[in-house]
Amino acid sequence: MRVRFAPSPTGHLHVGNARTALFNWLLARGQGGTFILRIEDTDVERSTRESEQAILDDLRWMGLQWDEGVEVGGDFGPYRQTERLQAYAEHAERLIAEGKGYFCFCSAETLDAQRKAQLAASQPPKYAGTCRNISTADAAARRAGGERAVIRLRVPEGREVAFTDVVRGLVTFNTEVIGDPVLVRSDGIPAYNFAVVIDDEQMKVTHVIRGEDHISNTPRQILLYEAFGYTPPAFAHLSLVMGPDHAPLSKRHGATSVREFREKGYLPEALVNYLALIGWSPGQNEELLPASELARRFRLENVAHSAGVFDEDKLAWANRHYLKLCDPARLAELAEPHLRTRKQIVGPLSAEARTWLAIVLPGMAASVDRLPQLADRLEAVFRTPEGTLENEPGLPEVAAALAQELQGGLRLLDKDTFRSLAGRVKDRTGLKGKGLFHPIRVVLTGAAEGPELDLIVPAIDRAADLRESGLAPVASCQERAEAAAHRLRT
RNA sequence: GUCCCCGUCGUCCAGAGGCCUAGGACGUGGCCCUUUCAAGGCUAAAACACGGGUUCGAAUCCCGUCGGGGACGCCA
């Protein structure tokens, strides 16, 4: 089994396309097949190397490594269409020689006008066949005279073209509704329908799994396979990914590209797992499974027929799950850029600071949706608790008690020392419960809300020890308590 | 307009003629846990688009209607 993902490098990888790539990958991995990555850059105007690189990066970020294709090579390359022009030219010549293709001299303007007229007359827009019967000799003469021409496929009239879609079953088209498609543009660059057929044939692709928007291209391609005498691969068309309003997911719905979700702080394994759940189910009422297990269970036949709405809430749920499973050192690494944008990290990180992050972050990640929210939780560490909540009941007493208790240089490096400190503050002030912990929070973190106190307090004291570590400077608990006590006295 | 595809809780899926009093998950509500916000646990409400058939029996098969989407490019 050989499958391929064939993006055109005209922008970032859309999550819908990412899902198509994923389904190809799952099938290949699950069945011991080969996953090929081919770049369809025949739209020279819009294709860029930057986009291509971005797509490659996103695919790799998701863990969808390809076995054959650009950058990794393989026996059936090249894997970029603009590098395969020779093969297309040979096939075009063959079609012309056999009379299965013909030159068309209609100008883009003429065609456009015809199309508009047909639409206005409630007719299906379809190429009129104007140049169908120009003789080979005439065509050659006109071309020799400098006239520009495209090559079109001569579509047989009144025929049924049918194929069995692996996800949908039998699909039938009548050639009456298909106009002769352009195979080669006037500049000699092949058009999509032509290039894919040759590529898939030469790359020995056995299963073409792509978006539903290609379903009506399939009969044209089958006609081409027939014209060349090639055996068509199996086709499978995946329904599209929609926005909440059931329109195709687009920028007005918010984030649409893999890159954006990555930047928003979603883990690749969460995105991959969630994407697999749109239009497919691993079964057994299980949803959160590693990619390898998804691949093991994946069957094209079980893919849903209808379009799915992208639900970011559910993505966030998956992300929470994987955040909890995330290795501490990796979590620290992933969080770093987000903490930098919040100025919580301001320089090159020392090894100690990395360790600190790896100790502190996992506890906070347990209650967070996405990476940047880790910075929210950490805010309590870096915030200087001044000028806040002067009127909080119990605040002066607690501040004084804390200052007293911490005077001996007591370090609050773990939950237990913090709790015993809280106990002594309770004895000194007679406060308890909310009335006790609330003021403690305000004195030490400068805010009435935040993550678990016994998580954050040790984090503060540990961070206070890390000068010149790359972390933004942090005042110790003792310094905070004394400053607060001083201020509240005056 | 024509052709193609699709139609189970708000959303994503399970369901391949009796196992359905339609199951799970996200989200929502409630309760519990808790020093706050979360997270977590438990729990509740919530759907077979509609109309005809076929059949002893239909969410499951057929037809129609309606609704949604796609395609109709010298874009892919």
mmCIF file of C-alpha atoms in Angstrom, chain A residues 226-371:
data_model
loop_
_atom_site.group_PDB
_atom_site.id
_atom_site.type_symbol
_atom_site.label_atom_id
_atom_site.label_comp_id
_atom_site.label_asym_id
_atom_site.label_seq_id
_atom_site.Cartn_x
_atom_site.Cartn_y
_atom_site.Cartn_z
ATOM 1 C CA GLU A 226 -8.130 5.180 -19.324
ATOM 2 C CA ALA A 227 -6.596 7.347 -22.032
ATOM 3 C CA PHE A 228 -3.123 6.291 -20.922
ATOM 4 C CA GLY A 229 -4.080 2.693 -20.346
ATOM 5 C CA TYR A 230 -3.241 2.932 -16.640
ATOM 6 C CA THR A 231 -5.134 1.289 -13.803
ATOM 7 C CA PRO A 232 -6.651 3.881 -11.471
ATOM 8 C CA PRO A 233 -5.838 3.652 -7.756
ATOM 9 C CA ALA A 234 -8.525 3.263 -5.101
ATOM 10 C CA PHE A 235 -10.126 6.580 -4.229
ATOM 11 C CA ALA A 236 -11.381 7.737 -0.853
ATOM 12 C CA HIS A 237 -12.901 11.156 -0.301
ATOM 13 C CA LEU A 238 -12.969 12.661 3.138
ATOM 14 C CA SER A 239 -15.693 15.083 4.097
ATOM 15 C CA LEU A 240 -14.688 18.611 4.921
ATOM 16 C CA VAL A 241 -14.016 20.223 8.284
ATOM 17 C CA MET A 242 -16.542 22.950 9.045
ATOM 18 C CA GLY A 243 -16.858 25.933 11.340
ATOM 19 C CA PRO A 244 -19.623 26.259 13.952
ATOM 20 C CA ASP A 245 -21.951 27.727 11.298
ATOM 21 C CA HIS A 246 -21.448 24.698 9.043
ATOM 22 C CA ALA A 247 -19.545 26.708 6.506
ATOM 23 C CA PRO A 248 -16.076 25.419 5.644
ATOM 24 C CA LEU A 249 -13.652 26.336 8.417
ATOM 25 C CA SER A 250 -12.042 29.631 7.523
ATOM 26 C CA LYS A 251 -10.215 32.532 9.098
ATOM 27 C CA ARG A 252 -13.402 34.258 10.143
ATOM 28 C CA HIS A 253 -13.991 31.356 12.522
ATOM 29 C CA GLY A 254 -10.667 32.056 14.192
ATOM 30 C CA ALA A 255 -7.596 29.879 14.031
ATOM 31 C CA THR A 256 -7.463 27.560 10.999
ATOM 32 C CA SER A 257 -3.862 26.601 10.483
ATOM 33 C CA VAL A 258 -1.760 24.100 12.328
ATOM 34 C CA ARG A 259 0.705 26.907 12.933
ATOM 35 C CA GLU A 260 -1.878 28.969 14.768
ATOM 36 C CA PHE A 261 -2.922 26.120 17.039
ATOM 37 C CA ARG A 262 0.709 25.435 17.743
ATOM 38 C CA GLU A 263 1.229 29.062 18.702
ATOM 39 C CA LYS A 264 -1.893 29.065 20.830
ATOM 40 C CA GLY A 265 -0.233 26.435 22.971
ATOM 41 C CA TYR A 266 -1.764 23.150 21.889
ATOM 42 C CA LEU A 267 0.406 20.052 22.052
ATOM 43 C CA PRO A 268 0.940 18.187 18.770
ATOM 44 C CA GLU A 269 -0.341 14.918 20.211
ATOM 45 C CA ALA A 270 -3.538 16.678 21.292
ATOM 46 C CA LEU A 271 -4.137 18.167 17.843
ATOM 47 C CA VAL A 272 -3.421 14.849 16.174
ATOM 48 C CA ASN A 273 -5.680 12.921 18.509
ATOM 49 C CA TYR A 274 -8.502 15.439 18.185
ATOM 50 C CA LEU A 275 -8.267 15.634 14.392
ATOM 51 C CA ALA A 276 -8.532 11.858 14.189
ATOM 52 C CA LEU A 277 -11.831 12.096 16.055
ATOM 53 C CA ILE A 278 -13.496 14.235 13.408
ATOM 54 C CA GLY A 279 -15.187 11.731 11.173
ATOM 55 C CA TRP A 280 -13.762 8.655 12.780
ATOM 56 C CA SER A 281 -13.873 6.775 16.043
ATOM 57 C CA PRO A 282 -11.280 4.404 17.504
ATOM 58 C CA GLY A 283 -14.131 2.338 18.954
ATOM 59 C CA GLN A 284 -14.603 0.795 22.413
ATOM 60 C CA ASN A 285 -15.837 4.186 23.612
ATOM 61 C CA GLU A 286 -12.242 5.305 23.775
ATOM 62 C CA GLU A 287 -11.058 8.605 22.408
ATOM 63 C CA LEU A 288 -7.737 9.624 23.873
ATOM 64 C CA LEU A 289 -5.167 7.249 22.459
ATOM 65 C CA PRO A 290 -1.599 7.589 21.207
ATOM 66 C CA ALA A 291 -1.116 7.964 17.474
ATOM 67 C CA SER A 292 0.366 4.494 17.147
ATOM 68 C CA GLU A 293 -2.783 2.979 18.625
ATOM 69 C CA LEU A 294 -5.003 5.133 16.428
ATOM 70 C CA ALA A 295 -3.055 3.845 13.437
ATOM 71 C CA ARG A 296 -3.482 0.271 14.573
ATOM 72 C CA ARG A 297 -7.241 0.684 14.712
ATOM 73 C CA PHE A 298 -7.733 2.904 11.684
ATOM 74 C CA ARG A 299 -9.945 1.636 8.863
ATOM 75 C CA LEU A 300 -10.832 3.798 5.891
ATOM 76 C CA GLU A 301 -14.157 1.990 5.639
ATOM 77 C CA ASN A 302 -15.146 3.310 9.060
ATOM 78 C CA VAL A 303 -14.678 6.959 8.208
ATOM 79 C CA ALA A 304 -17.888 8.972 8.497
ATOM 80 C CA HIS A 305 -19.563 10.307 5.365
ATOM 81 C CA SER A 306 -20.735 13.626 6.688
ATOM 82 C CA ALA A 307 -18.832 16.821 7.358
ATOM 83 C CA GLY A 308 -17.661 17.516 10.903
ATOM 84 C CA VAL A 309 -17.652 20.749 12.845
ATOM 85 C CA PHE A 310 -14.315 21.693 14.388
ATOM 86 C CA ASP A 311 -14.841 22.036 18.147
ATOM 87 C CA GLU A 312 -12.052 23.874 19.898
ATOM 88 C CA ASP A 313 -13.512 23.034 23.314
ATOM 89 C CA LYS A 314 -12.956 19.393 22.639
ATOM 90 C CA LEU A 315 -9.471 20.092 21.351
ATOM 91 C CA ALA A 316 -8.801 21.883 24.638
ATOM 92 C CA TRP A 317 -10.040 18.846 26.535
ATOM 93 C CA ALA A 318 -7.613 16.640 24.642
ATOM 94 C CA ASN A 319 -4.893 19.175 25.301
ATOM 95 C CA ARG A 320 -5.542 19.094 29.062
ATOM 96 C CA HIS A 321 -5.175 15.361 28.946
ATOM 97 C CA TYR A 322 -1.824 15.462 27.165
ATOM 98 C CA LEU A 323 -0.595 18.365 29.289
ATOM 99 C CA LYS A 324 -0.997 16.134 32.328
ATOM 100 C CA LEU A 325 0.969 13.358 30.667
ATOM 101 C CA CYS A 326 3.714 15.667 29.470
ATOM 102 C CA ASP A 327 7.234 14.994 30.688
ATOM 103 C CA PRO A 328 8.362 17.843 33.034
ATOM 104 C CA ALA A 329 11.493 18.769 31.110
ATOM 105 C CA ARG A 330 9.580 18.822 27.838
ATOM 106 C CA LEU A 331 6.814 20.873 29.425
ATOM 107 C CA ALA A 332 9.376 23.432 30.555
ATOM 108 C CA GLU A 333 10.788 23.580 27.071
ATOM 109 C CA LEU A 334 7.376 23.982 25.467
ATOM 110 C CA ALA A 335 6.332 26.670 27.935
ATOM 111 C CA GLU A 336 9.502 28.701 27.562
ATOM 112 C CA PRO A 337 8.498 30.848 24.574
ATOM 113 C CA HIS A 338 5.181 31.682 26.191
ATOM 114 C CA LEU A 339 6.864 32.703 29.433
ATOM 115 C CA ARG A 340 9.240 34.835 27.448
ATOM 116 C CA THR A 341 6.481 36.781 25.787
ATOM 117 C CA ARG A 342 5.168 37.503 29.268
ATOM 118 C CA LYS A 343 8.617 38.676 30.391
ATOM 119 C CA GLN A 344 8.769 35.970 33.025
ATOM 120 C CA ILE A 345 11.882 34.724 31.318
ATOM 121 C CA VAL A 346 14.167 37.576 30.311
ATOM 122 C CA GLY A 347 17.535 36.064 29.465
ATOM 123 C CA PRO A 348 19.316 32.835 28.599
ATOM 124 C CA LEU A 349 18.013 30.180 30.973
ATOM 125 C CA SER A 350 20.444 28.600 33.413
ATOM 126 C CA ALA A 351 20.302 24.888 34.135
ATOM 127 C CA GLU A 352 18.927 25.713 37.596
ATOM 128 C CA ALA A 353 16.134 27.770 36.106
ATOM 129 C CA ARG A 354 15.218 24.916 33.802
ATOM 130 C CA THR A 355 15.078 22.599 36.748
ATOM 131 C CA TRP A 356 12.911 25.085 38.591
ATOM 132 C CA LEU A 357 10.485 25.184 35.669
ATOM 133 C CA ALA A 358 10.390 21.421 35.461
ATOM 134 C CA ILE A 359 9.501 21.246 39.162
ATOM 135 C CA VAL A 360 6.966 24.035 39.199
ATOM 136 C CA LEU A 361 5.150 23.679 35.885
ATOM 137 C CA PRO A 362 3.681 20.163 36.043
ATOM 138 C CA GLY A 363 1.587 20.980 39.109
ATOM 139 C CA MET A 364 0.133 23.992 37.366
ATOM 140 C CA ALA A 365 -0.335 22.235 34.055
ATOM 141 C CA ALA A 366 -2.841 19.972 35.769
ATOM 142 C CA SER A 367 -5.421 22.715 35.758
ATOM 143 C CA VAL A 368 -4.773 24.502 32.524
ATOM 144 C CA ASP A 369 -6.013 24.222 28.907
ATOM 145 C CA ARG A 370 -3.077 25.568 26.943
ATOM 146 C CA LEU A 371 0.588 26.490 27.322
#
